[in-house]
Short mmCIF file of C-alpha atoms in Angstrom, two decimals:
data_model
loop_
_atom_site.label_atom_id
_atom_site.label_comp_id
_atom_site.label_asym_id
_atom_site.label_seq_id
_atom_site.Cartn_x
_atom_site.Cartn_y
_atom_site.Cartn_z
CA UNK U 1 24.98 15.27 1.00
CA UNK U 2 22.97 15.80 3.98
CA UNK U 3 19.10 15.35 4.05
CA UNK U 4 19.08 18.49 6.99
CA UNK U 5 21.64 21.11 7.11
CA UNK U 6 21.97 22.99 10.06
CA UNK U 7 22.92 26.54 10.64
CA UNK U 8 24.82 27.76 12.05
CA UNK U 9 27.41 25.08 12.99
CA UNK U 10 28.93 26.53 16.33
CA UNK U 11 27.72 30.10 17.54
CA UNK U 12 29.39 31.44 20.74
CA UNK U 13 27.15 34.08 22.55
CA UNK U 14 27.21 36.15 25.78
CA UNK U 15 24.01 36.17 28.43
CA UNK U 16 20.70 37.69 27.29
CA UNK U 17 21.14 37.97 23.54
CA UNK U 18 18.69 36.31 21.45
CA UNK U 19 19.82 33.57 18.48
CA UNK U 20 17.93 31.60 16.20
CA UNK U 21 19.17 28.70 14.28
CA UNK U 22 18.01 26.78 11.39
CA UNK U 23 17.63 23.76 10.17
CA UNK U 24 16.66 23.16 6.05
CA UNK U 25 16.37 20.39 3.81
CA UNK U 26 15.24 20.15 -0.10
CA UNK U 27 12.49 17.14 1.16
CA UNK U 28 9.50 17.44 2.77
CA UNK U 29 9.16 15.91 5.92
CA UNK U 30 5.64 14.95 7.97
CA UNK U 31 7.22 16.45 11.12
CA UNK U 32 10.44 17.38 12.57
CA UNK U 33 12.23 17.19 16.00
CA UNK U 34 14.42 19.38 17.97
CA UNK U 35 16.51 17.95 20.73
CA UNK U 36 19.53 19.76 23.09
CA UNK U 37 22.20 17.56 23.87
CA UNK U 38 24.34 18.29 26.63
CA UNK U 39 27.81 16.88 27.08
CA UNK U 40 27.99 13.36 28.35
CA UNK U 41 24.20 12.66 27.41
CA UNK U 42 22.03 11.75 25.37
CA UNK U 43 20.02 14.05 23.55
CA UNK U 44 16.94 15.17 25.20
CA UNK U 45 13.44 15.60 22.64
CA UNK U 46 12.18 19.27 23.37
CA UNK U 47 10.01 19.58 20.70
CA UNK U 48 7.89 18.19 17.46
CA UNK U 49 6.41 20.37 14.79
CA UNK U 50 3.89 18.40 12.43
CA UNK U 51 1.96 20.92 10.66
CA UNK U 52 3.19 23.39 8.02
CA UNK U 53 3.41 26.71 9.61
CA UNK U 54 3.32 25.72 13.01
CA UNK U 55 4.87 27.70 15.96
CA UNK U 56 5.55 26.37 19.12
CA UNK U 57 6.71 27.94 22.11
CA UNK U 58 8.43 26.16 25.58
CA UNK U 59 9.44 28.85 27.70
CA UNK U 60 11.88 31.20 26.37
CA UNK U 61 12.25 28.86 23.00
CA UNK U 62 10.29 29.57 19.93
CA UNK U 63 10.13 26.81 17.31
CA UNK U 64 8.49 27.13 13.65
CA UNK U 65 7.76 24.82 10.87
CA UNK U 66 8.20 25.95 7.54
CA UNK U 67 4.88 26.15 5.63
CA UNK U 68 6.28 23.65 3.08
CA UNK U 69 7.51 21.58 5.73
CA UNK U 70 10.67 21.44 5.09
CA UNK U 71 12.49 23.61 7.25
CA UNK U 72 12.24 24.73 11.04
CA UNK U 73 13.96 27.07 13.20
CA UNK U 74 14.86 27.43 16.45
CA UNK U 75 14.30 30.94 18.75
CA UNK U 76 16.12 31.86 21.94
CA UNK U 77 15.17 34.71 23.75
CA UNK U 78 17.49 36.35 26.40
CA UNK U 79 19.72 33.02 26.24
CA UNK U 80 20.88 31.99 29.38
CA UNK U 81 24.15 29.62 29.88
CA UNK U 82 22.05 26.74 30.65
CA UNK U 83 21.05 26.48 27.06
CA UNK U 84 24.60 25.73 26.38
CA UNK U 85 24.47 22.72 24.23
CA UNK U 86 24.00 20.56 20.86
CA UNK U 87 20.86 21.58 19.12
CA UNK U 88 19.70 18.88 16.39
CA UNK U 89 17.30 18.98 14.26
CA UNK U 90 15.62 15.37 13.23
CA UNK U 91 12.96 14.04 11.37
CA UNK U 92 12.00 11.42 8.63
CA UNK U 93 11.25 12.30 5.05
CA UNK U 94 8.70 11.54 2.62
CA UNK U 95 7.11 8.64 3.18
CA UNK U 96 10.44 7.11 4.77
CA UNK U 97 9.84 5.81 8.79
CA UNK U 98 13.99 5.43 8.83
CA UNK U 99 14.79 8.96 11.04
CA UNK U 100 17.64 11.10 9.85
CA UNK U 101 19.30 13.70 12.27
CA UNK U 102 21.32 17.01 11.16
CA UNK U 103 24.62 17.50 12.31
CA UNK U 104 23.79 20.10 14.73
CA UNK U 105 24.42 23.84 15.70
CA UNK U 106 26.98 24.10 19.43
CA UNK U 107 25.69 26.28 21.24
CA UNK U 108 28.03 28.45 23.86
CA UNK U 109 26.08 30.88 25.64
CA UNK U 110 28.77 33.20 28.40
CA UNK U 111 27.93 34.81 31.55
CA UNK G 1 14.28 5.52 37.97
CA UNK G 2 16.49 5.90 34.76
CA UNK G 3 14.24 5.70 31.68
CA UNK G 4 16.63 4.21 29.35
CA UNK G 5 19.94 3.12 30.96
CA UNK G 6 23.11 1.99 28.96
CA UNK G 7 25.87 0.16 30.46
CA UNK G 8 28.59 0.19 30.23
CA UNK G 9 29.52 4.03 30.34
CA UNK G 10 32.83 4.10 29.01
CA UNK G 11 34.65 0.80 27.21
CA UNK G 12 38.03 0.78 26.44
CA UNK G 13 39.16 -2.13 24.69
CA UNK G 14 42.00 -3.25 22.08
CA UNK G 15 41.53 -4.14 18.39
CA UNK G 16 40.27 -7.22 17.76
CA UNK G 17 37.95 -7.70 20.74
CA UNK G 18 34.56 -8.50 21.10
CA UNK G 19 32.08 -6.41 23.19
CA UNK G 20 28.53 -5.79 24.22
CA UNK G 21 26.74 -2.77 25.04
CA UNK G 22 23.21 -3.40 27.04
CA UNK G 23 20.53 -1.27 26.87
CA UNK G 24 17.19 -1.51 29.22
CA UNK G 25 14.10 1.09 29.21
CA UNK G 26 11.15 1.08 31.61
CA UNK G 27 9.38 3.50 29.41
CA UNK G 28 6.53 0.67 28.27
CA UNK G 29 7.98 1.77 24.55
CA UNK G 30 7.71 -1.12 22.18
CA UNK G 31 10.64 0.21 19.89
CA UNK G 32 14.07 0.32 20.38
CA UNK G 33 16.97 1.30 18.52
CA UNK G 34 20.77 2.20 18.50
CA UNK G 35 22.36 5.20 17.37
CA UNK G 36 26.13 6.02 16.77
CA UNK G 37 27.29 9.58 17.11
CA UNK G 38 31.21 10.10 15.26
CA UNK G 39 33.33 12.67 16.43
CA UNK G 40 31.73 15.25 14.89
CA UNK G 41 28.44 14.48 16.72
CA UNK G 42 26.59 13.24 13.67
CA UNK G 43 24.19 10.88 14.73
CA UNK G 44 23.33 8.32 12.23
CA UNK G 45 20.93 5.04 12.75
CA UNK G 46 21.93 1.70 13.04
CA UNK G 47 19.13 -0.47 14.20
CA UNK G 48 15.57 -0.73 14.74
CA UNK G 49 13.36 -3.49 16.97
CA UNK G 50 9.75 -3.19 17.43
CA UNK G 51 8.82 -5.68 19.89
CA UNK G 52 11.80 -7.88 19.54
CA UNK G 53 11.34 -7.48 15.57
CA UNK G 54 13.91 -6.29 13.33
CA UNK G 55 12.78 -3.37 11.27
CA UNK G 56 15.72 -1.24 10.49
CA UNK G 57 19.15 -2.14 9.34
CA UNK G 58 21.58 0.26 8.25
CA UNK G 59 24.37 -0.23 6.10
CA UNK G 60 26.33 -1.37 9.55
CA UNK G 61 29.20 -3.62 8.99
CA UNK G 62 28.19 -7.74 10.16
CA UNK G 63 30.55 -7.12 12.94
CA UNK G 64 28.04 -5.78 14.65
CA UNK G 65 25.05 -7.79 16.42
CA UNK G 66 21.86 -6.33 17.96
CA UNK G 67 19.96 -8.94 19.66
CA UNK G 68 16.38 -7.81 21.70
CA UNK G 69 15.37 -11.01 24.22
CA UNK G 70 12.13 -8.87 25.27
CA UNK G 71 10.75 -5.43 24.54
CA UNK G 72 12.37 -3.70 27.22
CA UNK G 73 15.92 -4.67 26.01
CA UNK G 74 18.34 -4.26 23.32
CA UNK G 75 22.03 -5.40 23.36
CA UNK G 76 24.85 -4.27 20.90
CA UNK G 77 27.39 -6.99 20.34
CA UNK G 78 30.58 -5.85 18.43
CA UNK G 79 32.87 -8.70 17.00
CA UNK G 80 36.60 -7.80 15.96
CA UNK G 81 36.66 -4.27 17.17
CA UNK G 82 38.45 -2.10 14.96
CA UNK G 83 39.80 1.38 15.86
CA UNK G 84 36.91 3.04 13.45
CA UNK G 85 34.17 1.61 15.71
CA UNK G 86 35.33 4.60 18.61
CA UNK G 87 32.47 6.57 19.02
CA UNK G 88 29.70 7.01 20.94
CA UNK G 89 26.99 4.36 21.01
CA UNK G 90 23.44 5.52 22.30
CA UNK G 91 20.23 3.76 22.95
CA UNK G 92 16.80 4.92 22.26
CA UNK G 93 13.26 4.15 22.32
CA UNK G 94 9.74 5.30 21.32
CA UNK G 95 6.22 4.64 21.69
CA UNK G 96 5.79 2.96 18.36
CA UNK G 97 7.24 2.80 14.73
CA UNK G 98 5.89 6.63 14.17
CA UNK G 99 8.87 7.95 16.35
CA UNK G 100 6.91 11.61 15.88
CA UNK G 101 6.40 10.83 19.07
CA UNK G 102 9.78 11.46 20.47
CA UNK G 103 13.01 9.48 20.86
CA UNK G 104 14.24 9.05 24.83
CA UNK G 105 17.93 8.49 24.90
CA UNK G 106 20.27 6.94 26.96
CA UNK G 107 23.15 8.82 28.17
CA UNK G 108 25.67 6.79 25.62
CA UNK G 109 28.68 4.06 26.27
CA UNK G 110 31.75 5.71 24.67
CA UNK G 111 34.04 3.00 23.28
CA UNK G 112 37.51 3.68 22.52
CA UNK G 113 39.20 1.20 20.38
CA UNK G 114 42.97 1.39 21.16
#
């Protein structure tokens, strides 16, 4: 079973639509991470959400915290094909400092 | 300046080797750790250092080694390489043992056991 499902698992999209994708566990987690992974690299942090409800925004990504922190999603406005990549979701639960990634939703965004 | 760099970038190697994977980050970050990502992309810890301590140890066969001679560095050494150890291996590191404050990877060593 895994602590953070991720959904959905691949979603293939053309140029300026707007997605969002989730990520959702039964544990409650002090914070959780989102990172894009593009192929050939490492994954790259974009952003942490630590309180429950929070909303964070980084350009044309929108990123919320569930109020009973333990689930987050992930907003794209107007994607572009440069947001083509792995999203994954991360973050340690309970009282646990041992970090735990999902398995990730592949984005393909077309031109 | 890479922040954390890997090396080597690709390893190719036949069962029954041994092999090392170095990682080096010029971050100032006191913890370091290595990650394996399957062929599916799940990404699942192996090990932990904070300042050349070990503090996380995954159920990772004894084959494999981490060894950290300074803060800054953390080497994977792989005994008897078996074709279930082809993945991709990536470093990371963070300010501190709360890694709320954000992982920075390396860009991975892909090792193909053939």
């Amino acid at each position: 079973t895994q602590l953070l499902e991720q959904s959905p698992q691949f979603l293939s999209i053309q140029e300026g639509e707007n997605l969002t994708v989730y990520c959702n566990s039964s544990s409650v987690f002090s914070s959780l991470q989102w990172y894009r992974q593009e192929p050939g690299e490492g994954p790259v942090l974009l952003v942490t959400v630590v309180t429950g409800g929070e909303v964070k925004k980084l350009k044309r990504l929108t990123f919320q915290f569930g109020d009973a922190r333990k689930d987050s999603s992930l907003h794209i406005t107007a994607a572009q094909p440069g947001d083509t990549g792995l999203y994954l979701c991360a973050g340690a639960p309970g009282g646990s400092y041992i970090p735990t990634f999902g398995r990730g939703t592949s984005l393909i965004v077309h031109p | 300046d890479t922040a954390v760099s890997q090396t080597p970038k690709y390893l190719v190697t036949q069962m029954g080797n041994d092999k090392s994977i170095k990682c080096e980050q010029n971050l100032g970050h006191d913890t370091m750790y290595w990650y394996k990502q399957d062929s599916k992309k799940f990404l699942k810890i192996m090990f932990s250092y904070n300042n050349k301590e070990l503090i996380i140890n995954e159920t990772v066969p004894n084959r494999f080694s981490p060894k950290s001679p300074d803060k800054a560095h953390l080497n994977l050494h792989i005994n008897s390489l078996e074709l279930g150890d082809s993945a991709v291996y990536f470093c990371a590191s963070s300010h501190a043992r709360d890694w709320r404050y954000g992982y920075t990877f390396g860009s991975g060593t892909r090792l193909t056991v053939v």
